GROMACS .gro file of C-alpha atoms in nm:
model
  229
    1MET     CA    1   0.000   0.000   0.000
    2SER     CA    2   0.150   0.332  -0.108
    3HIS     CA    3   0.142   0.619   0.143
    4VAL     CA    4   0.046   0.960   0.002
    5LEU     CA    5   0.093   1.290   0.182
    6ILE     CA    6  -0.167   1.545   0.067
    7VAL     CA    7  -0.057   1.906   0.120
    8ASP     CA    8  -0.327   2.162   0.046
    9ASP     CA    9  -0.486   2.436   0.258
   10GLU     CA   10  -0.820   2.403   0.077
   11ARG     CA   11  -0.962   2.172   0.341
   12ASP     CA   12  -1.269   2.063   0.144
   13LEU     CA   13  -1.055   1.968  -0.154
   14ALA     CA   14  -0.794   1.795   0.063
   15GLU     CA   15  -1.063   1.591   0.239
   16LEU     CA   16  -1.219   1.495  -0.095
   17ILE     CA   17  -0.881   1.380  -0.231
   18ASP     CA   18  -0.810   1.201   0.096
   19PHE     CA   19  -1.143   1.013   0.085
   20ASN     CA   20  -1.098   0.904  -0.276
   21LEU     CA   21  -0.735   0.794  -0.233
   22GLN     CA   22  -0.826   0.586   0.071
   23ALA     CA   23  -1.114   0.430  -0.122
   24ALA     CA   24  -0.860   0.341  -0.393
   25GLY     CA   25  -0.641   0.159  -0.141
   26PHE     CA   26  -0.387   0.425  -0.049
   27SER     CA   27  -0.266   0.512   0.297
   28THR     CA   28  -0.295   0.890   0.337
   29ARG     CA   29  -0.224   1.187   0.558
   30VAL     CA   30  -0.332   1.548   0.512
   31ALA     CA   31  -0.131   1.861   0.593
   32VAL     CA   32  -0.263   2.214   0.542
   33THR     CA   33   0.064   2.405   0.593
   34GLY     CA   34   0.420   2.363   0.476
   35VAL     CA   35   0.552   2.313   0.830
   36ALA     CA   36   0.292   2.044   0.897
   37ALA     CA   37   0.383   1.873   0.570
   38LEU     CA   38   0.753   1.858   0.656
   39THR     CA   39   0.673   1.721   1.003
   40ALA     CA   40   0.438   1.458   0.857
   41ALA     CA   41   0.699   1.349   0.602
   42ARG     CA   42   0.956   1.300   0.879
   43GLU     CA   43   0.713   1.104   1.097
   44GLN     CA   44   0.601   0.871   0.817
   45ARG     CA   45   0.793   0.873   0.491
   46PRO     CA   46   0.548   0.892   0.199
   47GLU     CA   47   0.596   0.730  -0.141
   48LEU     CA   48   0.432   1.034  -0.298
   49VAL     CA   49   0.364   1.393  -0.191
   50LEU     CA   50   0.077   1.577  -0.359
   51LEU     CA   51   0.186   1.936  -0.300
   52ASP     CA   52  -0.005   2.257  -0.364
   53LEU     CA   53   0.210   2.553  -0.467
   54MET     CA   54   0.008   2.805  -0.264
   55LEU     CA   55   0.029   2.741   0.110
   56PRO     CA   56  -0.040   2.987   0.395
   57ASP     CA   57   0.299   2.973   0.565
   58MET     CA   58   0.549   2.905   0.284
   59PRO     CA   59   0.550   2.840  -0.091
   60GLY     CA   60   0.512   2.482  -0.206
   61THR     CA   61   0.842   2.522  -0.387
   62GLU     CA   62   1.016   2.576  -0.051
   63VAL     CA   63   0.853   2.260   0.089
   64CYS     CA   64   0.977   2.075  -0.220
   65LYS     CA   65   1.333   2.206  -0.172
   66GLN     CA   66   1.338   2.098   0.192
   67LEU     CA   67   1.205   1.752   0.108
   68ARG     CA   68   1.476   1.713  -0.155
   69SER     CA   69   1.749   1.829   0.086
   70SER     CA   70   1.664   1.564   0.347
   71ALA     CA   71   1.822   1.219   0.322
   72LEU     CA   72   1.494   1.064   0.438
   73THR     CA   73   1.275   1.221   0.167
   74ARG     CA   74   1.509   1.317  -0.116
   75ASP     CA   75   1.382   1.041  -0.345
   76VAL     CA   76   1.008   1.054  -0.273
   77LEU     CA   77   0.780   1.137  -0.564
   78ILE     CA   78   0.658   1.497  -0.556
   79VAL     CA   79   0.357   1.595  -0.766
   80MET     CA   80   0.278   1.967  -0.774
   81LEU     CA   81  -0.075   2.106  -0.788
   82THR     CA   82  -0.070   2.414  -1.013
   83ALA     CA   83  -0.325   2.655  -1.158
   84LYS     CA   84  -0.455   2.569  -1.503
   85GLY     CA   85  -0.241   2.720  -1.776
   86GLU     CA   86   0.030   2.849  -1.540
   87GLU     CA   87   0.324   2.683  -1.714
   88ALA     CA   88   0.567   2.910  -1.530
   89ASP     CA   89   0.453   2.754  -1.201
   90ARG     CA   90   0.526   2.408  -1.335
   91VAL     CA   91   0.872   2.522  -1.443
   92ARG     CA   92   0.946   2.655  -1.093
   93GLY     CA   93   0.828   2.326  -0.948
   94PHE     CA   94   1.055   2.124  -1.176
   95GLU     CA   95   1.350   2.348  -1.100
   96VAL     CA   96   1.329   2.274  -0.727
   97GLY     CA   97   1.283   1.900  -0.779
   98ALA     CA   98   0.918   1.816  -0.849
   99ASP     CA   99   0.864   1.500  -1.054
  100ASP     CA  100   0.529   1.578  -1.213
  101TYR     CA  101   0.232   1.812  -1.189
  102VAL     CA  102  -0.147   1.816  -1.194
  103THR     CA  103  -0.338   2.128  -1.299
  104LYS     CA  104  -0.641   2.265  -1.117
  105PRO     CA  105  -0.932   2.222  -1.162
  106PHE     CA  106  -0.925   1.846  -1.203
  107SER     CA  107  -1.151   1.545  -1.175
  108VAL     CA  108  -1.072   1.362  -0.851
  109ARG     CA  109  -1.126   1.029  -1.027
  110GLU     CA  110  -0.875   1.129  -1.294
  111LEU     CA  111  -0.635   1.247  -1.022
  112VAL     CA  112  -0.644   0.905  -0.854
  113LEU     CA  113  -0.574   0.734  -1.187
  114ARG     CA  114  -0.294   0.983  -1.260
  115LEU     CA  115  -0.124   0.919  -0.925
  116LYS     CA  116  -0.151   0.544  -0.975
  117ALA     CA  117   0.013   0.582  -1.316
  118ILE     CA  118   0.294   0.799  -1.174
  119LEU     CA  119   0.366   0.547  -0.898
  120ARG     CA  120   0.353   0.259  -1.144
  121ARG     CA  121   0.581   0.436  -1.389
  122SER     CA  122   0.832   0.519  -1.118
  123GLY     CA  123   0.838   0.176  -0.958
  124PRO     CA  124   0.962  -0.167  -1.063
  125SER     CA  125   0.798  -0.303  -1.376
  126ARG     CA  126   0.762  -0.673  -1.454
  127GLU     CA  127   0.699  -0.603  -1.819
  128ASP     CA  128   0.993  -0.371  -1.875
  129SER     CA  129   1.306  -0.527  -1.731
  130ALA     CA  130   1.553  -0.367  -1.969
  131ALA     CA  131   1.887  -0.246  -1.837
  132HIS     CA  132   2.097   0.013  -2.016
  133VAL     CA  133   2.470  -0.032  -1.960
  134LEU     CA  134   2.749   0.196  -2.078
  135GLY     CA  135   3.093   0.171  -1.921
  136PRO     CA  136   3.049   0.216  -1.544
  137LEU     CA  137   2.686   0.329  -1.587
  138LYS     CA  138   2.399   0.084  -1.542
  139LEU     CA  139   2.036   0.194  -1.551
  140ASP     CA  140   1.807  -0.090  -1.444
  141VAL     CA  141   1.467   0.018  -1.573
  142GLY     CA  142   1.281  -0.283  -1.435
  143ALA     CA  143   1.406  -0.232  -1.080
  144HIS     CA  144   1.415   0.148  -1.118
  145ARG     CA  145   1.775   0.163  -0.994
  146PHE     CA  146   2.090   0.330  -1.118
  147TYR     CA  147   2.451   0.229  -1.055
  148VAL     CA  148   2.789   0.389  -1.114
  149ASP     CA  149   3.081   0.143  -1.082
  150ASN     CA  150   2.837  -0.106  -0.922
  151LYS     CA  151   2.748   0.142  -0.647
  152GLU     CA  152   2.383   0.244  -0.635
  153VAL     CA  153   2.314   0.615  -0.684
  154THR     CA  154   1.978   0.756  -0.576
  155LEU     CA  155   1.793   0.952  -0.844
  156THR     CA  156   1.466   1.137  -0.826
  157ALA     CA  157   1.193   1.007  -1.057
  158LEU     CA  158   1.251   1.296  -1.296
  159GLU     CA  159   1.629   1.245  -1.298
  160PHE     CA  160   1.567   0.878  -1.373
  161ARG     CA  161   1.339   0.964  -1.667
  162LEU     CA  162   1.594   1.212  -1.799
  163LEU     CA  163   1.880   0.965  -1.779
  164GLU     CA  164   1.669   0.687  -1.930
  165TYR     CA  165   1.578   0.911  -2.224
  166LEU     CA  166   1.943   1.000  -2.285
  167MET     CA  167   2.072   0.643  -2.242
  168THR     CA  168   1.828   0.514  -2.503
  169ARG     CA  169   1.985   0.762  -2.746
  170VAL     CA  170   2.358   0.703  -2.685
  171GLY     CA  171   2.567   0.930  -2.904
  172ARG     CA  172   2.266   1.129  -3.027
  173VAL     CA  173   2.214   1.488  -2.920
  174SER     CA  174   1.886   1.569  -2.746
  175THR     CA  175   1.798   1.936  -2.774
  176ARG     CA  176   1.655   2.129  -2.482
  177GLU     CA  177   1.331   2.157  -2.677
  178GLN     CA  178   1.310   1.778  -2.716
  179LEU     CA  179   1.380   1.724  -2.347
  180LEU     CA  180   1.118   1.978  -2.242
  181GLU     CA  181   0.855   1.801  -2.450
  182GLU     CA  182   0.954   1.436  -2.402
  183VAL     CA  183   1.069   1.430  -2.039
  184TRP     CA  184   0.906   1.731  -1.875
  185GLY     CA  185   0.588   1.750  -2.084
  186LEU     CA  186   0.627   2.125  -2.126
  187SER     CA  187   0.603   2.349  -2.430
  188SER     CA  188   0.921   2.344  -2.638
  189SER     CA  189   0.887   2.719  -2.693
  190LEU     CA  190   0.926   2.795  -2.323
  191GLU     CA  191   1.240   2.978  -2.214
  192THR     CA  192   1.370   2.800  -1.903
  193ARG     CA  193   1.690   2.692  -1.731
  194THR     CA  194   1.526   2.387  -1.573
  195ILE     CA  195   1.695   2.150  -1.823
  196ASP     CA  196   2.041   2.283  -1.740
  197THR     CA  197   1.970   2.271  -1.366
  198HIS     CA  198   1.866   1.905  -1.376
  199VAL     CA  199   2.155   1.806  -1.601
  200MET     CA  200   2.395   1.974  -1.358
  201ARG     CA  201   2.246   1.779  -1.066
  202LEU     CA  202   2.258   1.456  -1.262
  203ARG     CA  203   2.618   1.515  -1.368
  204ASP     CA  204   2.715   1.571  -1.003
  205LYS     CA  205   2.565   1.232  -0.915
  206LEU     CA  206   2.774   1.061  -1.185
  207GLY     CA  207   3.090   1.159  -0.998
  208LEU     CA  208   3.402   1.039  -1.180
  209ALA     CA  209   3.180   0.918  -1.468
  210ARG     CA  210   3.049   1.271  -1.536
  211ALA     CA  211   3.231   1.275  -1.872
  212TYR     CA  212   2.965   1.034  -2.004
  213LEU     CA  213   2.709   1.316  -1.993
  214GLU     CA  214   2.824   1.562  -2.254
  215THR     CA  215   2.710   1.916  -2.328
  216VAL     CA  216   2.684   2.011  -2.694
  217ARG     CA  217   2.716   2.386  -2.670
  218GLY     CA  218   2.424   2.577  -2.811
  219VAL     CA  219   2.232   2.255  -2.891
  220GLY     CA  220   2.167   2.024  -2.595
  221TYR     CA  221   2.300   1.711  -2.426
  222ARG     CA  222   2.394   1.352  -2.502
  223ILE     CA  223   2.528   1.039  -2.336
  224VAL     CA  224   2.856   0.924  -2.492
  225ASP     CA  225   3.132   0.675  -2.430
  226PRO     CA  226   3.440   0.896  -2.378
  227ASN     CA  227   3.666   0.592  -2.416
  228ALA     CA  228   3.533   0.494  -2.758
  229SER     CA  229   3.771   0.541  -3.047
   0.00000   0.00000   0.00000
């Protein structure tokens, strides 16, 4: 049973989401402030946090940053609730470490199905057990794990999707526009530094293997084998 932390100060909406998630088999907890959300996450680590951007005591982006900075919660799934059409809000959420977003208003039934799909996509898959291996890098898609020199490296769900996309295109350049559309689900015409921010974080996690993630100046990024002739 997956545990979901619902963070929203609209109490009626939070209670409605809470009721429907429990009916769908989830374990849940509701927090109506950022401080309460951080306390709840420490007391019982959730698999997924459904996080509203607008909270009474602090922005949802700050809650997201604090969750990502804690060893206990750095790899939990974070799904932002944003206003319909506010793509800039989604960009800010991605830049501080959100994995996905849901726009308001939404159908609660569709929300439950969306969260199930996000959890399923981010967890182990029996059908997709492929592993991508390049030098010291191993991305085990089926187990949703990543290794550098046989040592496991923790990635957020979005970092995992980004690396998976690049490792299925070894040697091929992926433009920022492609990555925005294919990995982030954002408009390719949007001006944002979120791609560069996530690539920088991912490169830091590669450590001594950082040379495998190459920047093509003015174009985008690619995974390469620096030892290939």
